[in-house]
Amino acid sequence: MKNQKKNRIWLGISASPGIAIGRAYRLDREEIKIKEEDLSSHQVEEEALRFKKALNEAKIEISKLKESITKKLGSEHAKLFDAYLLILEDEYINQQVLSGIREEKKNAEFIYNRVVQKTIQTISLSRDEYLKERVADISAVSNRVLNRLLGIKQHTIEPLETPGIIVAHSLAPGDVVQMKKGNVLGFATDTGGKTSHVALLAKSFGFPAVVGLKTFFSSLKGGEMLILDGDEGEVILSPDELTLKSYEAKREKLLERKRSLADLTGLPAETKDKRKIELSANIELLSDVDTAIENGAQGIGLFRTEYLYLASSDLPGEEEQYQAYSFLARKVYPQNVIIRTFDMGGDKFVQDAERVYEANPFLGWRAIRACLDLPDFFKTQLRAILKASSLGNLSIMLPMISGLEELLKSKELLEEVKSELREKKVPFDEKIKLGIMIEIPSAALEADSLAQHCDFFSIGTNDLIQYTLAVDRTNERIAHLYQSFHPSILKLIKKTVEDGHKNNIWVGMCGEMATDPKATSFLVGLGIDELSTSPLAIPQIKKIIRSIEFEEARNLAEQAMKLNDSKDIERFLDEDYQRKFSHENSART
Ligand code: PEP
Ligand code: MG
């Protein structure tokens, strides 16, 4: 066997949390081998028909999958299969294949594969991460068509003989849908990224998963013992007894912690001396709202509406948006839902709006800038939110505000939409709150004047850090420079909270720092009013809030503000956190 060595650690990307321990099941798939064949003139039309038939059969197959996932997970996840169907209906690809068959007189699989590979190559050159990840979708779809043309049976994931961990070169979302909980303990793949659909589905189904393991699959024979650590994004191959024992203990502790944190669900997020913090959740998909509620979220602090089209690769119309916002309002009522208007651009791809090549997309045509350039598009979203607001629990939040002009211009458009609705006698919440994200340093510096024109602030540390430190948040080469606890960041946060409070508006945080347990006491100490975290982090953050005194947190924040080195600050906050919660953390080590 190639890897006799014990405890060999393979580092990948964490796609879905949790620990799985079990034997590896290699998912060997029949390799698609494509031959180039010449056709005689009279065979050509028959070949074109054969291609159309394969497309059709693939469509039927995908529609069935869509139906099944709608039943299991709801229509949100099923949207992916609409994207698949769109790929199958792509006129550009299909026309090229048909004319290739007719003009070159070659077999359908040869021409189809060539056209698809060329499309994939072009997309792979793109710097757009979202677009790059769609390569996996195109491959999954084209494999189905090729299987049909070549008479290869479509892969299915049969139940494993004994529960185990699936290891594959790559997996398609359709594969994850077929995995049975309890039978499949988790999965590991060589390809894939954090925000791929496969990762999203793994999280929704609760499968621990590690992706991006590069050559792990080919190094396995199958049947080896594995520890898959979805939190750390690593796989340990052939662990020795000691390692196995320690991970079994870690898995047990994580489960225990989950159970004990679950007891907190109905309790308020308040400090020991009764200072209340609004603890809400960030969501991307409508289906995430259930996880948020189950974990005790007091509302939705950030709904990233751009996922309405990122998930379906189509811009949602007014009706679809209205349905989505109404669904959330009803589901979360009487708690509040903050709908953030589209934040497209940057690393999020826009399908239909005017997209042009940009050397620096993060400094380019993104979020509120794009919305203000496309007032009809923006007004459609505002109208959909307003129409869904009758219950009185929706708020609007604007992303990427850099200064007063953008805020005032947005308010003008909002007022226009409101008057149009009044004229048509369409009911909406007249008192709907309008807030802005503070995620550009200029906005933090101008917080005092901005606060006079809006109802709340939510600090977006993900972007605030990248723009303040000039570090691209998606570039792994400079990830070490992306320092959440840089003194400049702490100063901007402090200033934002103070300026908000001076003007009597509440200040929250929806950037990832709100999800970092090391930061919780510090943020409470600065006087933050709301923390919006990832749904699964809510119980842990709540536990911290419930174990501290406000005064003590204020002192901590004061001390941290005196330090002027990121590493010192992080160490200082971490030490405080470890001191108080080390028994909790031992589950993670
Ligand atoms: C942020 O920038 O911190 C934020 C919450 O927005 P996003 O991550 O969607 O850019
Ligand atoms: Mg942001």
Coordinates of C-alpha atoms and ligand atoms in Angstrom, one line a residue:
M1 CA 0.0 0.0 0.0
K2 CA 1.3 3.4 -0.9
N3 CA 0.6 5.2 2.4
Q4 CA 1.7 2.9 5.2
K5 CA 2.7 5.9 7.3
K6 CA 0.5 6.5 10.3
N7 CA -1.2 9.9 11.0
R8 CA -0.5 11.4 7.6
I9 CA -2.3 14.8 7.6
W10 CA -3.8 16.1 4.4
L11 CA -4.7 19.8 4.5
G12 CA -7.7 20.9 2.5
I13 CA -10.5 23.5 2.8
S14 CA -13.2 23.2 5.5
A15 CA -16.5 22.9 3.6
S16 CA -18.8 21.8 6.4
P17 CA -18.1 21.4 10.2
G18 CA -18.0 18.3 12.3
I19 CA -15.8 15.3 12.8
A20 CA -16.2 12.0 11.0
I21 CA -14.2 8.9 11.8
G22 CA -14.5 5.8 9.6
R23 CA -13.2 3.8 6.7
A24 CA -12.6 5.5 3.3
Y25 CA -14.9 4.6 0.4
R26 CA -13.3 5.5 -2.8
L27 CA -15.8 6.7 -5.3
D28 CA -14.3 5.3 -8.5
R29 CA -16.1 6.4 -11.5
E30 CA -15.8 5.0 -14.9
E31 CA -13.6 7.3 -16.8
I32 CA -15.3 8.9 -19.8
K33 CA -13.2 8.0 -22.8
I34 CA -14.1 9.9 -25.9
K35 CA -13.1 8.7 -29.4
E36 CA -13.1 10.9 -32.5
E37 CA -15.1 9.2 -35.3
D38 CA -15.8 10.2 -38.8
L39 CA -19.4 10.1 -40.2
S40 CA -20.6 9.7 -43.6
S41 CA -23.0 12.4 -45.0
H42 CA -26.1 10.4 -44.5
Q43 CA -25.3 9.7 -40.8
V44 CA -25.0 13.4 -39.9
E45 CA -28.7 14.2 -39.2
E46 CA -29.1 11.0 -37.3
E47 CA -26.1 12.1 -35.1
A48 CA -27.6 15.5 -34.5
L49 CA -30.8 13.8 -33.4
R50 CA -28.9 11.5 -31.1
F51 CA -27.3 14.6 -29.5
K52 CA -30.7 16.3 -29.0
K53 CA -32.1 13.1 -27.5
A54 CA -29.2 12.9 -25.0
L55 CA -29.8 16.5 -24.0
N56 CA -33.5 15.8 -23.5
E57 CA -32.8 12.7 -21.4
A58 CA -30.4 14.7 -19.2
K59 CA -33.0 17.3 -18.8
I60 CA -35.6 14.8 -17.6
E61 CA -33.0 13.3 -15.2
I62 CA -32.2 16.7 -13.7
S63 CA -35.8 17.7 -13.4
K64 CA -36.4 14.6 -11.3
L65 CA -33.5 15.4 -9.1
K66 CA -34.9 18.9 -8.7
E67 CA -38.2 17.5 -7.6
S68 CA -36.6 15.3 -5.1
I69 CA -34.4 18.0 -3.5
T70 CA -37.4 20.4 -3.4
K71 CA -39.1 17.8 -1.2
K72 CA -36.1 17.3 1.0
L73 CA -34.6 20.8 1.4
G74 CA -37.1 23.2 -0.1
S75 CA -37.1 25.2 -3.3
E76 CA -34.0 27.3 -2.5
H77 CA -31.6 24.5 -3.0
A78 CA -33.5 23.2 -6.0
K79 CA -32.6 26.4 -7.8
L80 CA -29.2 25.0 -8.5
F81 CA -30.9 22.5 -10.8
D82 CA -32.6 25.3 -12.7
A83 CA -29.0 26.5 -13.3
Y84 CA -28.2 23.0 -14.6
L85 CA -31.2 23.1 -16.9
L86 CA -30.0 26.5 -18.2
I87 CA -26.6 25.0 -19.1
L88 CA -28.4 22.2 -21.0
E89 CA -30.4 24.8 -22.8
D90 CA -27.5 27.0 -23.6
E91 CA -28.1 28.0 -27.2
Y92 CA -24.5 29.0 -27.8
I93 CA -23.1 25.6 -26.8
N94 CA -25.8 23.6 -28.5
Q95 CA -25.6 25.5 -31.8
Q96 CA -21.9 25.0 -31.9
V97 CA -22.2 21.3 -31.3
L98 CA -24.9 20.9 -34.0
S99 CA -23.0 22.8 -36.6
G100 CA -19.8 21.0 -35.6
I101 CA -21.5 17.6 -36.2
R102 CA -22.9 18.8 -39.5
E103 CA -19.8 20.7 -40.9
E104 CA -17.0 18.5 -39.6
K105 CA -19.0 15.2 -39.9
K106 CA -17.8 14.0 -36.5
N107 CA -19.5 12.1 -33.7
A108 CA -21.6 14.0 -31.2
E109 CA -19.6 13.2 -28.0
F110 CA -16.4 14.3 -29.6
I111 CA -17.7 17.7 -30.7
Y112 CA -19.8 18.2 -27.5
N113 CA -16.8 17.5 -25.3
R114 CA -14.6 19.8 -27.3
V115 CA -17.1 22.7 -27.0
V116 CA -17.6 22.1 -23.3
Q117 CA -13.9 21.9 -22.6
K118 CA -13.3 25.2 -24.4
T119 CA -16.1 26.9 -22.4
I120 CA -14.6 25.5 -19.2
Q121 CA -11.1 26.7 -20.2
T122 CA -12.4 30.3 -20.9
I123 CA -14.3 30.4 -17.6
S124 CA -11.3 29.0 -15.6
L125 CA -9.2 32.0 -16.8
S126 CA -11.7 34.3 -15.2
R127 CA -10.6 36.0 -12.0
D128 CA -14.1 35.8 -10.7
E129 CA -14.2 33.2 -7.9
Y130 CA -17.9 32.6 -8.2
L131 CA -17.7 32.1 -12.0
K132 CA -14.8 29.7 -11.5
E133 CA -16.9 27.6 -9.2
R134 CA -19.5 27.2 -11.9
V135 CA -17.0 25.1 -13.8
A136 CA -18.0 22.3 -11.5
D137 CA -21.7 22.8 -12.5
I138 CA -20.8 22.7 -16.2
S139 CA -18.8 19.5 -15.7
A140 CA -21.5 17.8 -13.8
V141 CA -24.1 18.7 -16.4
S142 CA -21.9 17.8 -19.4
N143 CA -20.9 14.5 -17.8
R144 CA -24.6 13.5 -17.7
V145 CA -24.9 14.3 -21.4
L146 CA -21.7 12.4 -22.3
N147 CA -22.8 9.4 -20.2
R148 CA -26.0 9.3 -22.2
L149 CA -24.2 9.5 -25.5
L150 CA -21.7 6.8 -24.5
G151 CA -24.3 4.6 -23.0
I152 CA -22.6 4.8 -19.5
K153 CA -25.0 4.4 -16.6
Q154 CA -25.3 7.7 -14.6
H155 CA -23.4 7.4 -11.3
T156 CA -25.5 7.0 -8.2
I157 CA -24.3 6.9 -4.6
E158 CA -25.5 3.5 -3.4
P159 CA -25.7 3.0 0.3
L160 CA -22.3 1.9 1.7
E161 CA -22.0 -1.6 3.1
T162 CA -21.0 -0.2 6.4
P163 CA -21.1 3.5 7.4
G164 CA -18.0 5.3 6.1
I165 CA -16.4 8.4 4.6
I166 CA -16.8 9.0 0.8
V167 CA -13.6 10.1 -0.9
A168 CA -13.9 11.3 -4.5
H169 CA -11.9 13.3 -7.0
S170 CA -14.9 15.5 -7.3
L171 CA -18.6 15.4 -6.3
A172 CA -21.6 17.1 -7.9
P173 CA -24.5 18.4 -5.8
G174 CA -26.6 15.6 -7.2
D175 CA -24.3 13.2 -5.4
V176 CA -24.6 14.9 -2.0
V177 CA -28.4 14.7 -2.4
Q178 CA -28.2 10.9 -2.7
M179 CA -26.0 10.4 0.4
K180 CA -27.9 8.9 3.3
K181 CA -27.3 10.3 6.8
G182 CA -25.9 7.7 9.2
N183 CA -24.6 5.7 6.2
V184 CA -22.3 8.4 4.8
L185 CA -20.4 9.9 7.8
G186 CA -18.8 12.7 5.8
F187 CA -16.9 13.2 2.5
A188 CA -13.6 14.5 1.2
T189 CA -12.9 15.6 -2.3
D190 CA -9.8 16.8 -4.2
T191 CA -11.5 19.7 -5.9
G192 CA -14.0 22.3 -4.7
G193 CA -14.1 25.5 -2.7
K194 CA -15.7 26.9 0.4
T195 CA -18.6 28.5 -1.3
S196 CA -19.3 25.7 -3.8
H197 CA -22.8 24.3 -4.0
V198 CA -21.5 21.0 -2.8
A199 CA -20.2 22.8 0.4
L200 CA -23.5 24.6 0.9
L201 CA -25.4 21.3 0.6
A202 CA -23.1 19.5 3.0
K203 CA -23.8 22.1 5.6
S204 CA -27.5 21.9 5.0
F205 CA -27.5 18.1 5.3
G206 CA -25.0 18.2 8.2
F207 CA -22.3 16.1 6.6
P208 CA -18.8 17.0 7.8
A209 CA -16.8 17.8 4.6
V210 CA -13.3 18.7 3.5
V211 CA -12.7 19.8 -0.1
G212 CA -9.7 21.0 -2.1
L213 CA -7.5 18.1 -1.0
K214 CA -5.7 18.2 -4.4
T215 CA -4.3 14.6 -4.8
F216 CA -5.7 12.8 -1.8
F217 CA -8.1 10.7 -3.8
S218 CA -5.4 9.2 -6.1
S219 CA -3.2 8.4 -3.1
L220 CA -5.9 6.2 -1.5
K221 CA -6.6 2.5 -2.1
G222 CA -9.9 2.5 -0.2
G223 CA -10.7 1.0 3.1
E224 CA -8.1 3.0 5.0
M225 CA -9.1 4.5 8.4
L226 CA -9.7 8.2 8.2
I227 CA -10.4 11.1 10.6
L228 CA -12.2 13.9 8.8
D229 CA -12.1 17.2 10.6
G230 CA -14.5 19.5 8.9
D231 CA -13.8 22.3 11.3
E232 CA -10.1 22.4 10.6
G233 CA -10.4 21.4 6.9
E234 CA -8.1 18.4 7.3
V235 CA -8.1 14.6 6.9
I236 CA -5.8 12.3 8.9
L237 CA -5.0 9.1 7.0
S238 CA -4.4 5.9 9.0
P239 CA -4.5 7.5 12.4
D240 CA -2.7 5.6 15.2
E241 CA -4.6 4.4 18.3
L242 CA -3.7 7.5 20.3
T243 CA -4.9 10.0 17.7
L244 CA -8.0 8.0 17.1
K245 CA -8.8 8.1 20.8
S246 CA -8.2 11.8 21.0
Y247 CA -10.5 12.5 18.0
E248 CA -13.2 10.3 19.4
A249 CA -13.0 12.3 22.6
K250 CA -13.0 15.5 20.6
R251 CA -16.1 14.4 18.6
E252 CA -17.8 13.5 21.8
K253 CA -17.0 16.8 23.4
L254 CA -18.3 18.7 20.4
L255 CA -21.5 16.8 20.6
E256 CA -21.7 17.4 24.3
R257 CA -21.1 21.1 23.8
K258 CA -23.7 21.2 21.1
R259 CA -26.2 19.6 23.6
S260 CA -25.3 21.9 26.4
L261 CA -25.4 25.0 24.2
A262 CA -28.8 23.9 23.0
D263 CA -30.1 24.5 26.5
L264 CA -29.5 28.2 25.9
T265 CA -31.8 28.5 23.0
G266 CA -34.7 30.1 24.8
L267 CA -32.6 32.3 27.0
P268 CA -31.8 36.0 26.3
A269 CA -28.4 37.2 25.2
E270 CA -27.6 39.4 28.2
T271 CA -24.6 39.9 30.4
K272 CA -24.7 38.9 34.1
D273 CA -25.6 42.5 35.0
K274 CA -28.5 42.4 32.5
R275 CA -27.1 44.4 29.6
K276 CA -29.0 43.0 26.5
I277 CA -27.3 42.4 23.2
E278 CA -29.4 41.6 20.2
L279 CA -28.1 38.3 18.9
S280 CA -29.2 37.7 15.3
A281 CA -28.1 35.6 12.4
N282 CA -26.6 36.2 8.9
I283 CA -28.2 34.2 6.2
E284 CA -27.5 33.6 2.5
L285 CA -30.3 31.2 1.6
L286 CA -33.9 31.2 2.7
S287 CA -33.5 27.7 4.0
D288 CA -30.8 28.9 6.5
V289 CA -33.5 30.7 8.4
D290 CA -34.6 27.4 10.1
T291 CA -31.1 26.8 11.4
A292 CA -31.0 30.4 12.7
I293 CA -34.3 30.0 14.6
E294 CA -33.3 26.5 15.9
N295 CA -30.1 28.1 17.3
G296 CA -32.0 30.8 19.1
A297 CA -31.4 33.8 16.7
Q298 CA -33.4 36.9 17.8
G299 CA -33.9 37.8 14.2
I300 CA -32.0 38.1 11.0
G301 CA -29.2 40.7 11.1
L302 CA -28.2 40.3 7.5
F303 CA -29.9 38.7 4.6
R304 CA -27.4 38.8 1.7
T305 CA -30.0 39.2 -1.0
E306 CA -27.5 38.8 -3.8
Y307 CA -27.7 35.1 -3.1
L308 CA -31.2 35.1 -4.6
Y309 CA -29.5 35.3 -7.9
L310 CA -26.1 33.8 -7.1
A311 CA -28.0 30.6 -6.3
S312 CA -30.0 30.6 -9.5
S313 CA -27.7 32.6 -11.8
D314 CA -30.6 34.7 -12.7
L315 CA -31.7 38.1 -11.6
P316 CA -34.8 37.7 -9.5
G317 CA -37.8 39.8 -10.6
E318 CA -40.0 41.8 -8.2
E319 CA -42.5 38.9 -7.6
E320 CA -39.7 36.4 -6.7
Q321 CA -38.1 39.0 -4.4
Y322 CA -41.4 39.9 -2.8
Q323 CA -42.1 36.2 -2.1
A324 CA -38.7 35.7 -0.6
Y325 CA -38.9 38.8 1.7
S326 CA -42.5 38.0 2.7
F327 CA -41.5 34.4 3.6
L328 CA -38.7 35.7 5.9
A329 CA -40.9 38.3 7.5
R330 CA -43.6 35.7 8.3
K331 CA -41.1 33.1 9.4
V332 CA -39.2 35.3 11.8
Y333 CA -42.1 37.5 13.0
P334 CA -42.3 39.2 15.5
Q335 CA -38.5 39.4 15.4
N336 CA -36.8 41.7 12.9
V337 CA -35.3 40.9 9.5
I338 CA -32.7 43.2 8.0
I339 CA -32.7 42.9 4.2
R340 CA -29.5 44.1 2.7
T341 CA -29.9 45.4 -0.8
F342 CA -27.9 43.7 -3.5
D343 CA -24.2 43.6 -2.9
M344 CA -23.1 42.4 -6.3
G345 CA -19.7 42.8 -7.8
G346 CA -16.4 42.3 -6.0
D347 CA -16.2 38.5 -5.8
K348 CA -19.9 38.1 -6.5
F349 CA -20.8 37.7 -10.1
V350 CA -23.6 39.7 -11.8
Q351 CA -25.3 37.7 -14.5
D352 CA -27.3 40.2 -16.5
A353 CA -26.5 43.7 -15.3
E354 CA -23.9 45.6 -17.3
R355 CA -20.8 43.7 -16.3
V356 CA -17.5 44.9 -17.7
Y357 CA -13.9 43.7 -17.0
E358 CA -12.5 45.5 -14.0
A359 CA -8.8 45.4 -12.9
N360 CA -9.9 45.8 -9.3
P361 CA -13.4 44.6 -8.8
F362 CA -13.4 45.1 -5.1
L363 CA -12.7 48.8 -5.7
G364 CA -15.1 48.9 -8.6
W365 CA -18.6 48.8 -9.6
R366 CA -20.1 47.0 -6.7
A367 CA -23.1 47.1 -4.3
I368 CA -24.7 50.5 -3.8
R369 CA -22.6 52.0 -6.6
A370 CA -24.1 49.6 -9.1
C371 CA -27.6 50.0 -7.7
L372 CA -27.5 53.8 -8.0
D373 CA -26.3 53.4 -11.6
L374 CA -29.3 51.1 -12.3
P375 CA -32.1 53.0 -10.5
D376 CA -34.9 50.9 -12.1
F377 CA -33.3 47.7 -10.9
F378 CA -32.7 49.2 -7.4
K379 CA -36.2 50.5 -7.2
T380 CA -37.6 47.1 -8.1
Q381 CA -35.8 45.7 -5.0
L382 CA -36.9 48.5 -2.8
R383 CA -40.5 48.1 -4.0
A384 CA -40.4 44.3 -3.3
I385 CA -39.1 45.0 0.2
L386 CA -41.7 47.6 1.0
K387 CA -44.5 45.5 -0.3
A388 CA -43.4 42.7 1.9
S389 CA -43.0 45.0 5.0
S390 CA -46.7 45.1 6.2
L391 CA -46.0 43.0 9.3
G392 CA -43.7 45.8 10.4
N393 CA -40.6 43.6 11.0
L394 CA -38.5 44.3 8.0
S395 CA -35.6 46.8 7.8
I396 CA -33.5 47.9 4.8
M397 CA -29.8 48.0 4.9
L398 CA -27.5 49.6 2.3
P399 CA -24.1 48.0 1.6
M400 CA -20.8 49.7 0.7
I401 CA -21.9 53.3 1.6
S402 CA -18.8 55.4 1.4
G403 CA -20.3 58.8 2.2
L404 CA -23.4 61.0 2.6
E405 CA -24.1 61.5 -1.1
E406 CA -24.8 57.8 -1.7
L407 CA -27.0 57.6 1.4
L408 CA -29.0 60.6 0.5
K409 CA -29.4 59.5 -3.1
S410 CA -30.6 56.1 -2.0
K411 CA -33.1 57.7 0.4
E412 CA -34.4 59.8 -2.5
L413 CA -35.1 56.7 -4.5
L414 CA -36.7 55.0 -1.5
E415 CA -39.0 58.0 -1.1
E416 CA -39.9 57.8 -4.8
V417 CA -40.9 54.2 -4.4
K418 CA -42.9 54.9 -1.3
S419 CA -44.9 57.7 -3.0
E420 CA -45.5 55.5 -6.0
L421 CA -46.9 52.8 -3.7
R422 CA -49.0 55.3 -1.7
E423 CA -50.5 56.5 -5.0
K424 CA -51.4 53.0 -6.0
K425 CA -52.7 52.4 -2.4
V426 CA -50.3 49.5 -1.9
P427 CA -49.8 49.0 1.8
F428 CA -46.4 49.0 3.4
D429 CA -44.7 49.8 6.7
E430 CA -44.5 53.6 6.8
K431 CA -42.0 53.3 9.6
I432 CA -39.7 50.9 8.0
K433 CA -36.1 51.5 9.3
L434 CA -33.2 52.3 7.0
G435 CA -29.7 51.4 8.1
I436 CA -26.3 51.3 6.4
M437 CA -23.3 49.0 6.6
I438 CA -20.1 50.6 7.9
E439 CA -17.6 48.6 5.9
I440 CA -15.6 51.3 4.1
P441 CA -13.1 53.3 6.2
S442 CA -14.5 56.6 4.9
A443 CA -17.9 55.7 6.2
A444 CA -16.5 54.9 9.7
L445 CA -14.7 58.3 9.6
E446 CA -17.9 60.0 8.6
A447 CA -20.1 58.0 11.0
D448 CA -21.2 61.1 12.9
S449 CA -22.8 62.8 9.9
L450 CA -24.1 59.5 8.4
A451 CA -25.8 58.6 11.7
Q452 CA -27.9 61.8 11.4
H453 CA -29.6 60.4 8.2
C454 CA -30.2 56.7 9.0
D455 CA -31.7 54.5 11.7
F456 CA -28.9 52.1 12.4
F457 CA -25.4 51.0 11.6
S458 CA -24.1 47.5 11.1
I459 CA -20.3 47.1 10.9
G460 CA -19.1 44.9 8.1
T461 CA -15.7 43.9 9.3
N462 CA -15.0 41.6 6.3
D463 CA -14.8 44.6 4.0
L464 CA -13.7 47.1 6.6
I465 CA -10.6 45.1 7.2
Q466 CA -9.8 44.6 3.5
Y467 CA -10.2 48.3 2.7
T468 CA -8.5 49.7 5.8
L469 CA -5.5 47.4 5.5
A470 CA -5.5 47.2 1.7
V471 CA -5.6 43.4 1.8
D472 CA -7.8 41.5 -0.7
R473 CA -10.0 39.3 1.4
T474 CA -9.9 36.5 -1.1
N475 CA -6.2 36.4 -1.7
E476 CA -4.6 33.5 0.2
R477 CA -1.1 34.8 -0.4
I478 CA -1.6 37.8 1.8
A479 CA -4.1 36.2 4.2
H480 CA -1.6 36.7 7.1
L481 CA -1.9 40.4 6.6
Y482 CA -5.7 40.3 7.0
Q483 CA -5.6 41.2 10.7
S484 CA -8.9 41.5 12.3
F485 CA -7.4 42.9 15.5
H486 CA -5.3 45.6 13.9
P487 CA -5.4 48.7 16.1
S488 CA -6.8 50.8 13.2
I489 CA -9.7 48.4 12.9
L490 CA -10.5 48.6 16.6
K491 CA -10.4 52.4 16.4
L492 CA -12.8 52.5 13.5
I493 CA -15.2 50.2 15.3
K494 CA -15.0 52.2 18.5
K495 CA -15.6 55.5 16.6
T496 CA -18.6 54.0 14.8
V497 CA -20.2 52.8 18.0
E498 CA -19.6 56.2 19.7
D499 CA -20.8 58.2 16.8
G500 CA -23.9 56.1 16.4
H501 CA -24.8 56.3 20.1
K502 CA -24.2 60.1 20.1
N503 CA -26.9 60.3 17.5
N504 CA -29.2 57.9 19.3
I505 CA -29.0 55.1 16.7
W506 CA -28.1 51.5 17.5
V507 CA -24.9 50.0 16.2
G508 CA -24.5 46.3 15.4
M509 CA -21.9 44.1 13.6
C510 CA -22.5 41.6 10.9
G511 CA -19.0 41.0 9.7
E512 CA -17.2 37.7 10.7
M513 CA -15.6 39.4 13.7
A514 CA -19.1 39.1 15.3
T515 CA -18.7 35.3 15.0
D516 CA -15.3 35.2 16.6
P517 CA -15.6 34.3 20.3
K518 CA -12.3 36.1 21.1
A519 CA -13.9 39.3 20.0
T520 CA -17.2 39.0 21.9
S521 CA -16.2 40.5 25.3
F522 CA -14.3 43.3 23.6
L523 CA -17.3 44.2 21.4
V524 CA -19.7 44.1 24.3
G525 CA -17.3 46.3 26.2
L526 CA -17.2 48.9 23.4
G527 CA -21.0 49.1 23.7
I528 CA -22.1 47.2 20.6
D529 CA -25.9 46.8 20.6
E530 CA -26.3 43.9 18.2
L531 CA -24.2 41.0 16.9
S532 CA -25.2 39.1 13.8
T533 CA -23.3 35.9 13.5
S534 CA -23.4 32.7 11.4
P535 CA -26.4 30.7 12.6
L536 CA -24.4 27.9 14.1
A537 CA -22.2 30.2 16.2
I538 CA -25.2 31.8 18.1
P539 CA -25.2 29.5 21.1
Q540 CA -21.5 29.9 21.7
I541 CA -21.6 33.7 21.4
K542 CA -24.6 33.8 23.7
K543 CA -22.9 31.7 26.3
I544 CA -20.0 34.2 26.4
I545 CA -22.3 37.1 26.7
R546 CA -24.2 35.5 29.5
S547 CA -21.0 34.8 31.4
I548 CA -19.6 38.3 31.5
E549 CA -20.3 41.5 33.4
F550 CA -20.6 44.7 31.3
E551 CA -18.1 46.6 33.5
E552 CA -15.5 43.9 33.2
A553 CA -16.0 43.8 29.4
R554 CA -15.6 47.6 29.3
N555 CA -12.3 47.3 31.2
L556 CA -11.1 44.7 28.8
A557 CA -12.0 46.9 25.8
E558 CA -10.2 49.8 27.4
Q559 CA -7.0 47.8 27.9
A560 CA -7.1 46.4 24.4
M561 CA -7.5 49.9 22.9
K562 CA -4.2 50.9 24.6
L563 CA -2.2 48.2 22.7
N564 CA -0.8 49.1 19.3
D565 CA 0.2 45.8 17.8
S566 CA -2.3 43.4 16.1
K567 CA -0.6 40.3 17.5
D568 CA -0.5 41.7 21.0
I569 CA -4.2 42.7 20.9
E570 CA -5.2 39.3 19.6
R571 CA -3.1 37.5 22.2
F572 CA -4.5 39.7 24.9
L573 CA -8.1 39.0 23.9
D574 CA -7.4 35.3 23.4
E575 CA -5.8 34.9 26.8
D576 CA -8.8 36.5 28.4
Y577 CA -11.1 34.2 26.4
Q578 CA -9.1 31.1 27.2
R579 CA -9.0 32.0 30.9
K580 CA -12.7 32.1 31.1
F581 CA -13.7 29.5 28.6
S582 CA -10.8 27.1 28.4
H583 CA -13.0 24.2 29.5
E584 CA -15.2 24.9 26.4
N585 CA -12.2 25.2 24.1
S586 CA -10.7 22.0 25.1
A587 CA -13.3 20.5 22.8
R588 CA -11.4 22.1 19.9
T589 CA -7.9 20.9 20.6
Ligands
PEP1 C1 -18.8 42.5 5.6 O1 -18.2 43.1 4.6 O2 -18.4 42.4 6.7 C2 -20.2 41.9 5.3 C3 -20.9 41.4 6.3 O3 -20.6 41.9 4.0 P1 -20.1 40.8 2.9 O4 -19.3 39.8 3.7 O5 -21.3 40.2 2.3 O6 -19.3 41.6 2.0
MG2 MG -19.2 43.6 2.8

